[in-house]
PDB file of C-alpha atoms in Angstrom:
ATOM      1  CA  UNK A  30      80.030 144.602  96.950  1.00 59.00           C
ATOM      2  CA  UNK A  31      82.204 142.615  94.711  1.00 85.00           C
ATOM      3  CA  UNK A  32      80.692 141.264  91.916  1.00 87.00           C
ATOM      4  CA  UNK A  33      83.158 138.619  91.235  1.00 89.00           C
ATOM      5  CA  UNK A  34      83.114 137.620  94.928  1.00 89.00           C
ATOM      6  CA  UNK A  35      79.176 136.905  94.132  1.00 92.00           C
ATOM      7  CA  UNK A  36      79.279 135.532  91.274  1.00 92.00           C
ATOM      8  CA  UNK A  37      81.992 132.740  93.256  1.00 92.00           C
ATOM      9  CA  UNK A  38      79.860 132.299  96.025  1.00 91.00           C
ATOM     10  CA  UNK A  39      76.807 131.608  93.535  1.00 93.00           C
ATOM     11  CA  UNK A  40      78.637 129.527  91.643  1.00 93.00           C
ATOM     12  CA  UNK A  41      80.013 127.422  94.875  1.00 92.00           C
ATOM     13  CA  UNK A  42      76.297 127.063  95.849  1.00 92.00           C
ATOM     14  CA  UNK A  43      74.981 125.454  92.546  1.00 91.00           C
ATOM     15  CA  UNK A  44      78.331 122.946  92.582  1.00 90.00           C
ATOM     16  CA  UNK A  45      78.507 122.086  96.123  1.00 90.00           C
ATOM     17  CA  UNK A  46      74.467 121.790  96.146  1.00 89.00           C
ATOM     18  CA  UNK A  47      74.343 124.039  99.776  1.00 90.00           C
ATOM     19  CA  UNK A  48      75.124 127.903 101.251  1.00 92.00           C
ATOM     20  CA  UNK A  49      76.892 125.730 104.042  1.00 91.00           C
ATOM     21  CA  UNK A  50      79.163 123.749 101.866  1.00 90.00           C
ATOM     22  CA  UNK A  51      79.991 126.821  99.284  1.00 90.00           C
ATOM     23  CA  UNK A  52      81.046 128.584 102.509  1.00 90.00           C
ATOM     24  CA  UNK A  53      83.664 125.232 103.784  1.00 90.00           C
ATOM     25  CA  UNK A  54      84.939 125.568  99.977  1.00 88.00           C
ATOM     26  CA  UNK A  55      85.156 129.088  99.860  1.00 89.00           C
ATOM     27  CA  UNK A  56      86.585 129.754 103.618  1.00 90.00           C
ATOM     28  CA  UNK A  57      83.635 132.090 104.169  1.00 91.00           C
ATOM     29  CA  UNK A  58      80.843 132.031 106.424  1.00 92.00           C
ATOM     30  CA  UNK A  59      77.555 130.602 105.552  1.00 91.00           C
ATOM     31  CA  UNK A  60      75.747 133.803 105.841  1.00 92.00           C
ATOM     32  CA  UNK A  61      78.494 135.498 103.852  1.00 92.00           C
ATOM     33  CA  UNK A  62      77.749 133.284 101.213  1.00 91.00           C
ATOM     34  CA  UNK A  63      73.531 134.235 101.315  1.00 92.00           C
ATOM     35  CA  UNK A  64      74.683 137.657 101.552  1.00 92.00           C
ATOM     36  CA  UNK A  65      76.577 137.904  98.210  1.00 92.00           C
ATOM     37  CA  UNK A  66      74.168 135.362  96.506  1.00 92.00           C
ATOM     38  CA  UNK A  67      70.860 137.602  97.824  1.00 93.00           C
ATOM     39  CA  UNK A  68      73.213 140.923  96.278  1.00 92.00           C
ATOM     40  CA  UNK A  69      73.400 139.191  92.939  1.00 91.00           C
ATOM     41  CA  UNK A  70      69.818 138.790  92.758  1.00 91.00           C
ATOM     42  CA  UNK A  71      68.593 142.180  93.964  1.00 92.00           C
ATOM     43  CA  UNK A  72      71.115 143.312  91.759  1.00 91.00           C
ATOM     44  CA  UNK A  73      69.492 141.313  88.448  1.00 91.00           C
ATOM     45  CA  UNK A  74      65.895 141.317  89.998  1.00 92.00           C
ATOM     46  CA  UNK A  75      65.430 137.417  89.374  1.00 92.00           C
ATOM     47  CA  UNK A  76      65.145 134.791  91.712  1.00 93.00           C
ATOM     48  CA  UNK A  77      68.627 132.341  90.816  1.00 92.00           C
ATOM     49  CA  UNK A  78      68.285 129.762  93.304  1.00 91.00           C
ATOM     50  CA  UNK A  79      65.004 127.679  94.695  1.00 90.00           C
ATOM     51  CA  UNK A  80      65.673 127.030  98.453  1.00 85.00           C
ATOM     52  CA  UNK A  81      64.365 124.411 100.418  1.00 81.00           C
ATOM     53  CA  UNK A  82      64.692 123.004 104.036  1.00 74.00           C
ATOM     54  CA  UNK A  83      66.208 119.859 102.165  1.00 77.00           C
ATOM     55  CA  UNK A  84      68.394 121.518  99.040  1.00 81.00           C
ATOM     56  CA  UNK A  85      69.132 123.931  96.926  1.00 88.00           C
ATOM     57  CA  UNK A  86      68.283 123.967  92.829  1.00 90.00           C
ATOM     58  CA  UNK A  87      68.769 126.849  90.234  1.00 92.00           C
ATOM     59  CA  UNK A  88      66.024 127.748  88.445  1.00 92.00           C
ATOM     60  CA  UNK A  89      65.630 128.189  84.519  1.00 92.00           C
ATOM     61  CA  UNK A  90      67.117 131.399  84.485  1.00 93.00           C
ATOM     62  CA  UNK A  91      69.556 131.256  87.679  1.00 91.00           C
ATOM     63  CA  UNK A  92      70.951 127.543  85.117  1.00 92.00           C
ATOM     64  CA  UNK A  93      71.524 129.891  82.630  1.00 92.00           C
ATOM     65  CA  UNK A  94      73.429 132.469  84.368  1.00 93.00           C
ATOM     66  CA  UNK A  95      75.475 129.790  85.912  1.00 91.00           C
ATOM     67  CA  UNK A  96      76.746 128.687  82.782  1.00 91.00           C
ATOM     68  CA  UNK A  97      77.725 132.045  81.733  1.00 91.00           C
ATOM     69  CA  UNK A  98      79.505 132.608  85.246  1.00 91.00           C
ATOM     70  CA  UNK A  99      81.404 129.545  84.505  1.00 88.00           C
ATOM     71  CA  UNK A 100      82.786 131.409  81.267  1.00 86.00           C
ATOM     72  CA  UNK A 101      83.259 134.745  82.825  1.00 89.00           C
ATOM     73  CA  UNK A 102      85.199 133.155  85.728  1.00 87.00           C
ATOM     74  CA  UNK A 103      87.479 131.170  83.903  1.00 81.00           C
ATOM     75  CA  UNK A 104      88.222 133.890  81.321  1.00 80.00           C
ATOM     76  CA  UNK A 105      89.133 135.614  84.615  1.00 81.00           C
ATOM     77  CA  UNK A 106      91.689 132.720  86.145  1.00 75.00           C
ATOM     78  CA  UNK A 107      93.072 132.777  82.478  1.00 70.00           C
ATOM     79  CA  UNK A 108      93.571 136.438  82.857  1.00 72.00           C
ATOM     80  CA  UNK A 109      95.372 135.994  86.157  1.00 72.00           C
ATOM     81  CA  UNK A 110      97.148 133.194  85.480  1.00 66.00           C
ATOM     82  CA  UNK A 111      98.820 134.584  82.255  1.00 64.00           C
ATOM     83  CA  UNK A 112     100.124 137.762  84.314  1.00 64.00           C
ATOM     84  CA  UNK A 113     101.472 135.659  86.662  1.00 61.00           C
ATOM     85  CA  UNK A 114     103.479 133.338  84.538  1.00 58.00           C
ATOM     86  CA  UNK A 115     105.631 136.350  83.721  1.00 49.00           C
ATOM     87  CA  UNK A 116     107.413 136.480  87.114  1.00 49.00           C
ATOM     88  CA  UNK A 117     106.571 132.847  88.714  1.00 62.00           C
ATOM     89  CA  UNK A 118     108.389 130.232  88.597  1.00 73.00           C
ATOM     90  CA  UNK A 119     107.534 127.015  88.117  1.00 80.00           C
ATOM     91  CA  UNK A 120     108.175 124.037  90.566  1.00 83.00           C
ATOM     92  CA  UNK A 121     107.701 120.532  91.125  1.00 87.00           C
ATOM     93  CA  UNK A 122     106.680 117.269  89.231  1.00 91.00           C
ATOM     94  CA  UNK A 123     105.268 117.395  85.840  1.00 92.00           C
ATOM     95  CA  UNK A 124     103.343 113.953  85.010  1.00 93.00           C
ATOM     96  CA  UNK A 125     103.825 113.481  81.535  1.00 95.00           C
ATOM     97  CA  UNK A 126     102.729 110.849  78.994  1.00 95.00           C
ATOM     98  CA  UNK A 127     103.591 111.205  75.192  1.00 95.00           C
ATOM     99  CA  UNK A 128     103.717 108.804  72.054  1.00 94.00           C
ATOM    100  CA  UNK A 129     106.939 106.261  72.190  1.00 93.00           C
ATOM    101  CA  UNK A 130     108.316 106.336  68.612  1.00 92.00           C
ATOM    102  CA  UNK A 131     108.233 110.372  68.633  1.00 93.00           C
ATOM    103  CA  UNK A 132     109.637 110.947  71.643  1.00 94.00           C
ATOM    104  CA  UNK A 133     112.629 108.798  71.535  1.00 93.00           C
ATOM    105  CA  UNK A 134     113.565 110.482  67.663  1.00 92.00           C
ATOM    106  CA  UNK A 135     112.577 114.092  68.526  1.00 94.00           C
ATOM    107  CA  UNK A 136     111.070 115.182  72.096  1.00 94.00           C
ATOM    108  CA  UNK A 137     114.181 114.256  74.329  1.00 95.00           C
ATOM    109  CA  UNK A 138     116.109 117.116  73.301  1.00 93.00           C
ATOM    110  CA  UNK A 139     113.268 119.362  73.851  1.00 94.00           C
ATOM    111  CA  UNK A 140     112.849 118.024  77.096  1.00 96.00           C
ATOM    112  CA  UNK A 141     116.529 118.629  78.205  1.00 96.00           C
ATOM    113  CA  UNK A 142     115.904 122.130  77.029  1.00 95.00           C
ATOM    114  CA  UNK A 143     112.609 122.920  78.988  1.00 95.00           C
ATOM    115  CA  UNK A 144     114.849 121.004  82.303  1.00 95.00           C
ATOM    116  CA  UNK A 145     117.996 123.609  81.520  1.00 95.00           C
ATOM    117  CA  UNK A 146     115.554 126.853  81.289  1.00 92.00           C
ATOM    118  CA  UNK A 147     113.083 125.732  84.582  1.00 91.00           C
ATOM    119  CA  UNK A 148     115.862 123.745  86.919  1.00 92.00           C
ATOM    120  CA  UNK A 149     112.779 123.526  89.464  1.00 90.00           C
ATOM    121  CA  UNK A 150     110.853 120.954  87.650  1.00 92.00           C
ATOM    122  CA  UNK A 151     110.988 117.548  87.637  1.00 93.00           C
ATOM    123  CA  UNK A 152     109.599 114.984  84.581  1.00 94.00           C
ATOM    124  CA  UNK A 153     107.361 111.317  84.760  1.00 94.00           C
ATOM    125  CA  UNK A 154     107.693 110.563  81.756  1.00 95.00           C
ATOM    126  CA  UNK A 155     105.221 108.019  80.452  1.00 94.00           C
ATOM    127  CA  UNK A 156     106.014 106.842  76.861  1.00 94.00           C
ATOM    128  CA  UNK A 157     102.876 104.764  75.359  1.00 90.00           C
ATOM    129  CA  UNK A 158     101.206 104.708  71.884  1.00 86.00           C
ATOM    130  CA  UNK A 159      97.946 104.257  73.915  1.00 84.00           C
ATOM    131  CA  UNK A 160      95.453 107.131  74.933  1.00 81.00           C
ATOM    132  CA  UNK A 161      95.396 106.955  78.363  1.00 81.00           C
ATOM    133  CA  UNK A 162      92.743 108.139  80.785  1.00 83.00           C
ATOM    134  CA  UNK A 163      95.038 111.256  81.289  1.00 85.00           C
ATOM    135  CA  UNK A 164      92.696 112.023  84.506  1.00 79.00           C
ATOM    136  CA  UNK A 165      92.478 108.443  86.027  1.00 81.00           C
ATOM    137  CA  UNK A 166      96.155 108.427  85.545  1.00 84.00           C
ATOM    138  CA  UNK A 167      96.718 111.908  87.070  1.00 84.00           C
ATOM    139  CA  UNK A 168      98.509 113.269  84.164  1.00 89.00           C
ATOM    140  CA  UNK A 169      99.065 116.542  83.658  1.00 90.00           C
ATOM    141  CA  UNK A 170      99.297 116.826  79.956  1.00 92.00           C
ATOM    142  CA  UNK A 171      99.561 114.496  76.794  1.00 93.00           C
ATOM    143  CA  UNK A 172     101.353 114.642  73.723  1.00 94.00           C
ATOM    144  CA  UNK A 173      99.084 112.666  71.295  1.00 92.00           C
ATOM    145  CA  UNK A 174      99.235 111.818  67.443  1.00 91.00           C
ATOM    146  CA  UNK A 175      96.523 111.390  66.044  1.00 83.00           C
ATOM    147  CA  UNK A 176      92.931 112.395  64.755  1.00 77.00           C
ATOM    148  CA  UNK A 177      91.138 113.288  68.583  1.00 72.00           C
ATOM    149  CA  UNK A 178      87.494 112.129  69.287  1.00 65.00           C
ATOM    150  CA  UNK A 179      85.392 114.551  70.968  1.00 59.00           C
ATOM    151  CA  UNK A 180      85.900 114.571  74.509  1.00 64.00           C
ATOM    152  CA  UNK A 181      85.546 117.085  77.923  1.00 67.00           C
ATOM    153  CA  UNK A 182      89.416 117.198  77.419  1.00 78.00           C
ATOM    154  CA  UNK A 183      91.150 120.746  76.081  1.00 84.00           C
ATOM    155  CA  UNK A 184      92.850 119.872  72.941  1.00 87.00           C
ATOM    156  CA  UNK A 185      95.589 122.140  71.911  1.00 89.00           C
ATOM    157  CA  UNK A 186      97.160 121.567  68.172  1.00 90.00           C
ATOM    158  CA  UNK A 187     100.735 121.818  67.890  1.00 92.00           C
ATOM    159  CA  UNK A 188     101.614 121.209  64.648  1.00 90.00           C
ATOM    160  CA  UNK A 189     100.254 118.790  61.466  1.00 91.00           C
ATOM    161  CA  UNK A 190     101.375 115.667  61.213  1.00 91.00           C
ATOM    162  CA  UNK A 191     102.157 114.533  57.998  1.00 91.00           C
ATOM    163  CA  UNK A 192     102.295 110.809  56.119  1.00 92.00           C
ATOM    164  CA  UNK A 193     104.352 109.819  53.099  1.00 94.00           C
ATOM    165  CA  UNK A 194     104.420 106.350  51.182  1.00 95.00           C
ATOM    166  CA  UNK A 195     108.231 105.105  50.631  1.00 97.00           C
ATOM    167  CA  UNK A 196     109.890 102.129  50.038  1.00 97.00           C
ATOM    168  CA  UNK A 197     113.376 101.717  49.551  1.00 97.00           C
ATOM    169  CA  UNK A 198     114.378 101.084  46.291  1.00 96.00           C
ATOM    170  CA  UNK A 199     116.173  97.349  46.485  1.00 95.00           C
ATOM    171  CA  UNK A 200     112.074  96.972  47.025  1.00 96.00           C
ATOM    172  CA  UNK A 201     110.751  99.271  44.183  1.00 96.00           C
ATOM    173  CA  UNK A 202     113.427  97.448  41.844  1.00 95.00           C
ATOM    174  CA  UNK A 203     112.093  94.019  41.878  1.00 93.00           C
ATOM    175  CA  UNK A 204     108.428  94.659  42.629  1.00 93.00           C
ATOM    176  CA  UNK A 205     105.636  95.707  40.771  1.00 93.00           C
ATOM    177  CA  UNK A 206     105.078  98.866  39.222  1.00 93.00           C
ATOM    178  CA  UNK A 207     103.678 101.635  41.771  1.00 94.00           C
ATOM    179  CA  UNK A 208     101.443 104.298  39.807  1.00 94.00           C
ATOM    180  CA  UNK A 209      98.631 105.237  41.666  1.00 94.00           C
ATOM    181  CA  UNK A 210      97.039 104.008  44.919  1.00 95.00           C
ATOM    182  CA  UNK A 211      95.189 100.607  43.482  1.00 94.00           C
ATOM    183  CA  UNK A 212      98.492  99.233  42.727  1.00 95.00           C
ATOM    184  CA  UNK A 213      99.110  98.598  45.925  1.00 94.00           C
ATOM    185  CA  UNK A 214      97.253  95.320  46.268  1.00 92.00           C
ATOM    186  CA  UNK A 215     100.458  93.816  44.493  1.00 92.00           C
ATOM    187  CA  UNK A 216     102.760  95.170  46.967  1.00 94.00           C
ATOM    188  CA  UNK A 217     104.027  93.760  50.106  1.00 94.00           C
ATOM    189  CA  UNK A 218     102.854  96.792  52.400  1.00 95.00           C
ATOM    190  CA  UNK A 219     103.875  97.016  55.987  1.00 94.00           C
ATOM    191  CA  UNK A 220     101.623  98.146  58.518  1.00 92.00           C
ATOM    192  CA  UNK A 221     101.810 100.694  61.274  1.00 91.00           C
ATOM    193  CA  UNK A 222      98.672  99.225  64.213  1.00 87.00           C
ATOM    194  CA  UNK A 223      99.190 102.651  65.797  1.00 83.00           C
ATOM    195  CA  UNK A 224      98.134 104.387  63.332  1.00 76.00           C
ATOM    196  CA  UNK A 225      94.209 104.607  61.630  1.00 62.00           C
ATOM    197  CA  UNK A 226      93.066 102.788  59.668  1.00 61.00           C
ATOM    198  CA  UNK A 227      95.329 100.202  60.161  1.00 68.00           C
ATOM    199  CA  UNK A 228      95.027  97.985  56.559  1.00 79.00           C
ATOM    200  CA  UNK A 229      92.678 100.501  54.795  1.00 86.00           C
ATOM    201  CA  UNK A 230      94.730 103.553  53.074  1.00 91.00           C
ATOM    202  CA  UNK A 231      93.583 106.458  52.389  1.00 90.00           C
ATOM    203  CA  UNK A 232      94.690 108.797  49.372  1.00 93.00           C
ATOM    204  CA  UNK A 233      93.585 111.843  47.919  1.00 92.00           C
ATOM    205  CA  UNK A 234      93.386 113.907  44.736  1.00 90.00           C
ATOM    206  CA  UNK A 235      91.961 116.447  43.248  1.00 87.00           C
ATOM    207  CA  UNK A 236      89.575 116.570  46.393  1.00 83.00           C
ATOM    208  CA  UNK A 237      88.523 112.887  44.928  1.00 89.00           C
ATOM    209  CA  UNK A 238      89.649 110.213  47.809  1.00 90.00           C
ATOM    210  CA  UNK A 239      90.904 106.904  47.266  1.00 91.00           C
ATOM    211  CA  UNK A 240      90.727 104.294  49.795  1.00 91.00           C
ATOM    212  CA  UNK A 241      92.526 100.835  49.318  1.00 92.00           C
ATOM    213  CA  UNK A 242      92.329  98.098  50.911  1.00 90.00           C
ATOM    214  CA  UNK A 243      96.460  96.162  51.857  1.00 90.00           C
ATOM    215  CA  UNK A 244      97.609  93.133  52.421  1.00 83.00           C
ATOM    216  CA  UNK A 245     100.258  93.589  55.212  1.00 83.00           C
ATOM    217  CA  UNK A 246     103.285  91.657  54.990  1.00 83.00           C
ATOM    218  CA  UNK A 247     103.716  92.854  58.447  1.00 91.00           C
ATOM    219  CA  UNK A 248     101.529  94.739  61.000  1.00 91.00           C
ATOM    220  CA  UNK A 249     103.744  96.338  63.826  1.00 92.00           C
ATOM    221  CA  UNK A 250     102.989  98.874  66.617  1.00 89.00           C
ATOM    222  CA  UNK A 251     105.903 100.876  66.155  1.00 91.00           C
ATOM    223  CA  UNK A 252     106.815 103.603  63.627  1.00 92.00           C
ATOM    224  CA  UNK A 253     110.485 103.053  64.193  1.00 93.00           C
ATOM    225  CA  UNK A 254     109.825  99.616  63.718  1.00 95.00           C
ATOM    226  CA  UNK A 255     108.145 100.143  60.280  1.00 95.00           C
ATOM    227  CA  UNK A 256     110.746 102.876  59.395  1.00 96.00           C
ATOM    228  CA  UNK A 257     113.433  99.730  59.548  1.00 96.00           C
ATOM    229  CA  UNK A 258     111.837  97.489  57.822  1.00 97.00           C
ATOM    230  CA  UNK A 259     111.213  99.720  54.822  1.00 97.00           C
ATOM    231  CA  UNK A 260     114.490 100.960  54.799  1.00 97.00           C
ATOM    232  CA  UNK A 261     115.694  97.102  54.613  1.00 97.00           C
ATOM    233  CA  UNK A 262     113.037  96.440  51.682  1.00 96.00           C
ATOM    234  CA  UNK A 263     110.190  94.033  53.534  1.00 96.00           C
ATOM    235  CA  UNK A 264     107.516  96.652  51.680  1.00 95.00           C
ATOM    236  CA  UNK A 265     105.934  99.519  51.141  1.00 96.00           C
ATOM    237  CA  UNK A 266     104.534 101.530  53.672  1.00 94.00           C
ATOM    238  CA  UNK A 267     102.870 104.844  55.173  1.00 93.00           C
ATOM    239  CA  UNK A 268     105.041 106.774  57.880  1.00 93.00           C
ATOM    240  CA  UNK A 269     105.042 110.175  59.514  1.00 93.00           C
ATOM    241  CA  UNK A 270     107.146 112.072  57.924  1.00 94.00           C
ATOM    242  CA  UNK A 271     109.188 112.530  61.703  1.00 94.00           C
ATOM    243  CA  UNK A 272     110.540 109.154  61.561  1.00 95.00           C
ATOM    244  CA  UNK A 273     111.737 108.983  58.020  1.00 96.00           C
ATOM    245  CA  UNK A 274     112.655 112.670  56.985  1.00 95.00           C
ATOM    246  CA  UNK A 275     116.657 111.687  56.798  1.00 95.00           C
ATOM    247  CA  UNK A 276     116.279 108.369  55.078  1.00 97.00           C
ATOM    248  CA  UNK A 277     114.537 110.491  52.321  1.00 97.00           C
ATOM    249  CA  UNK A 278     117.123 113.010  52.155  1.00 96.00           C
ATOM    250  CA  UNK A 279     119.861 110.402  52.243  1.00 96.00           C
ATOM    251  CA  UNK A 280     118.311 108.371  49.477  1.00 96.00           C
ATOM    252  CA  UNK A 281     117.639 105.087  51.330  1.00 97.00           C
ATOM    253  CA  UNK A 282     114.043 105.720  51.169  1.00 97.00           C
ATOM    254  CA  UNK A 283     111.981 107.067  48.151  1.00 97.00           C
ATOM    255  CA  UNK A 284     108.360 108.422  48.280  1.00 97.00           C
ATOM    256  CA  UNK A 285     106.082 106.642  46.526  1.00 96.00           C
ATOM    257  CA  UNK A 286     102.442 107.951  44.663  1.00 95.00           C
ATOM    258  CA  UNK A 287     103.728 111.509  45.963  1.00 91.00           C
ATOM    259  CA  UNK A 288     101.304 112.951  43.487  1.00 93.00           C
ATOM    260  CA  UNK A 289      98.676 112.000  46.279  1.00 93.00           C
ATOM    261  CA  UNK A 290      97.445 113.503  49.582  1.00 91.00           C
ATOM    262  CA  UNK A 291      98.033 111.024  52.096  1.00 89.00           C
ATOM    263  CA  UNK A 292      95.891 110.779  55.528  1.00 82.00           C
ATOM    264  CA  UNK A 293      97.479 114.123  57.839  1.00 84.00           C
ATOM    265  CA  UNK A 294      97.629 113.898  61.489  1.00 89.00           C
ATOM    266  CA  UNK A 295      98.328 116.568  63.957  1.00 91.00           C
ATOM    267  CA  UNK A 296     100.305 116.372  66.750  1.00 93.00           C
ATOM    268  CA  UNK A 297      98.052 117.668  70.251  1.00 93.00           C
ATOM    269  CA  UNK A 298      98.785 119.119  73.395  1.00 93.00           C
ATOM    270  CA  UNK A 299      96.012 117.527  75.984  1.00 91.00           C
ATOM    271  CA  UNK A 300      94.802 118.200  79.396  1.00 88.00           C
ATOM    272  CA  UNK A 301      91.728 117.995  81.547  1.00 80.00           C
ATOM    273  CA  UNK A 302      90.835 121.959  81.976  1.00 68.00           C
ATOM    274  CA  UNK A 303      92.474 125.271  81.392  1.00 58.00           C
ATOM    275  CA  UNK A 304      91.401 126.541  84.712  1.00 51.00           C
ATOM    276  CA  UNK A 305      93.450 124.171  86.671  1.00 57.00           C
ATOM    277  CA  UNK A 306      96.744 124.644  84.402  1.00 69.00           C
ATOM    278  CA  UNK A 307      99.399 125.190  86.620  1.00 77.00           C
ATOM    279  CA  UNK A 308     102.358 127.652  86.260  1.00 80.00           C
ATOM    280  CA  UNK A 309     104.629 124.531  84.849  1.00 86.00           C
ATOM    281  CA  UNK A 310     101.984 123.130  82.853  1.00 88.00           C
ATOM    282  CA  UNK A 311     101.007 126.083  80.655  1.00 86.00           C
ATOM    283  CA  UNK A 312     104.619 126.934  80.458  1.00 89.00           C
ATOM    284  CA  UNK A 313     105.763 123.340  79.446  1.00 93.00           C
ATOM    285  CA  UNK A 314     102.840 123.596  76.625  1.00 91.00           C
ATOM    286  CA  UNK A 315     103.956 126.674  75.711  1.00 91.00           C
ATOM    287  CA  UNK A 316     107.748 125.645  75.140  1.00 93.00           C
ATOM    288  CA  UNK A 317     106.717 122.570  73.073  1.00 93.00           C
ATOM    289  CA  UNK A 318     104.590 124.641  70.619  1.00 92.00           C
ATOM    290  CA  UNK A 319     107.725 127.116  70.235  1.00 91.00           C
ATOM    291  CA  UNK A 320     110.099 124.500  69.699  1.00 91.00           C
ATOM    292  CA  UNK A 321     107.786 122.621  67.525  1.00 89.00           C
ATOM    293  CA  UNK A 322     105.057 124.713  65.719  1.00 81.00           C
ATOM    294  CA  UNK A 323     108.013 126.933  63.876  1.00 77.00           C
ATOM    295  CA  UNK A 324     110.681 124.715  62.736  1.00 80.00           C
ATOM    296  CA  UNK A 325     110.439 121.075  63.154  1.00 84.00           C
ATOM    297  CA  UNK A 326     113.437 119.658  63.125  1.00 81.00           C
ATOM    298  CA  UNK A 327     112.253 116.936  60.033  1.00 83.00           C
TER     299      UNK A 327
END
């Protein structure tokens, strides 16, 4: 008897709480389903599952060996799912969301891209700085900036994010001088909401960190917002690097206290579970970390 096909059943049974309901899930008869469960315990010579009249429980052991069934099972799907990739392809609606600011400067090339190479798939596109419920929303995947809390969600790091101080130099000119990271509690400093911590920056040398506290001339929840306003001298300021790569290069912004670590971000790839990643998910995640990962474009 299969030993994956038991393992399923028994599995089925502890979720769905019943042999009768494992079986409606499963498309298999009930006694099917008692039949590979009973194999998997004659085979291990422990009892798995405490049956009632009223319900079904696992006991210590038969908990434990669930959990690992879980593991073995989804390394399985993976397994599957990977081959299949390499002659499927992928159809339908992709759901989306990703941070506003980044996407308008960099992803929307990438996008047209991944649309040229898989014709069959459509994009909702949600743009938002927030961090959505990506499964009471029904996303399939998020692009998020940011540190990530601990969550259930998989979490898949595309590339670091990082910050730089600038200013433009009509600024620099006429303000005060700008040596090292307590300084700037003379400066005009514009503020980025979206981004931690808001009005306390953090700097770091020589594995010594620095935190100051600035007064923001401006606050604004936009990094193309904040880019602008430095570039036309309303402060000083802490951007991704993304949004303000060219002005750099170009000279109308300078990096300031560049002998300091600023805070780094990282850029994520996030979605509820690898074992329900469909054929134009884990290909769409797969593009963006190629595109991105290698050679970003800043």
């Amino acid at each position: 008897m299969d030993k994956i096909l038991c393992m399923t059943a028994f599995v089925q049974v502890v979720e769905t709480g019943g042999f009768s309901s494992a079986g409606r899930k499963l498309g298999i008869s009930t006694t099917l389903i008692s039949r590979y469960v009973a194999k998997l315990e004659d085979d291990l010579d422990v009892l798995l599952l405490q049956r009632t009249t009223r319900k079904v429980t696992t006991t210590e052991i038969g908990y434990a060996y669930y959990q690992r069934c879980l593991l073995l099972l989804e390394d399985m799907n993976e397994l599957e799912s990977m081959v299949k990739l390499t002659h499927v392809n992928p159809t339908g609606k992709l759901l989306l969301s990703a941070p506003t600011s980044f996407s308008e400067i960099h992803l929307m090339s990438v996008l047209s891209d991944f649309l040229q190479q898989y014709p069959e798939v459509t994009l909702d596109l949600r743009l938002t700085d927030r961090f959505i419920d990506i499964v009471e929303e029904g996303l399939d995947v998020a692009l998020r900036i940011g540190d990530l809390p601990d969550s259930s969600l998989i979490a898949r790091k595309i590339l670091p994010i990082t910050l730089v101080a600038c200013a433009a130099d009509g600024y620099l000119n006429s303000a005060p001088a700008l040596q090292e990271p307590k300084d700037l509690v003379n400066h005009r400093c514009i503020i980025d909401s979206n981004f931690e911590p808001g009005g306390r920056w953090l700097f770091k040398k020589d594995k010594q960190e620095i935190e100051v506290g600035v007064k923001g001339a401006i606050n604004v929840n936009s990094v193309r917002a904040v880019r602008k306003l430095l570039v036309n001298g309303a402060g000083v300021g802490i951007c991704p690097l993304f949004a303000v790569a060219d002005d750099i290069k170009n000279g109308s912004l300078t990096r300031v206290l560049d002998s300091y670590q600023t805070k780094e971000l990282g850029l994520y790839a996030v979605y509820s579970h690898r074992r329900h990643l469909s054929a134009k998910v884990r290909l769409f995640i797969d593009f963006i970390v190629e595109r991105f990962s290698k050679n970003p474009p800043w």
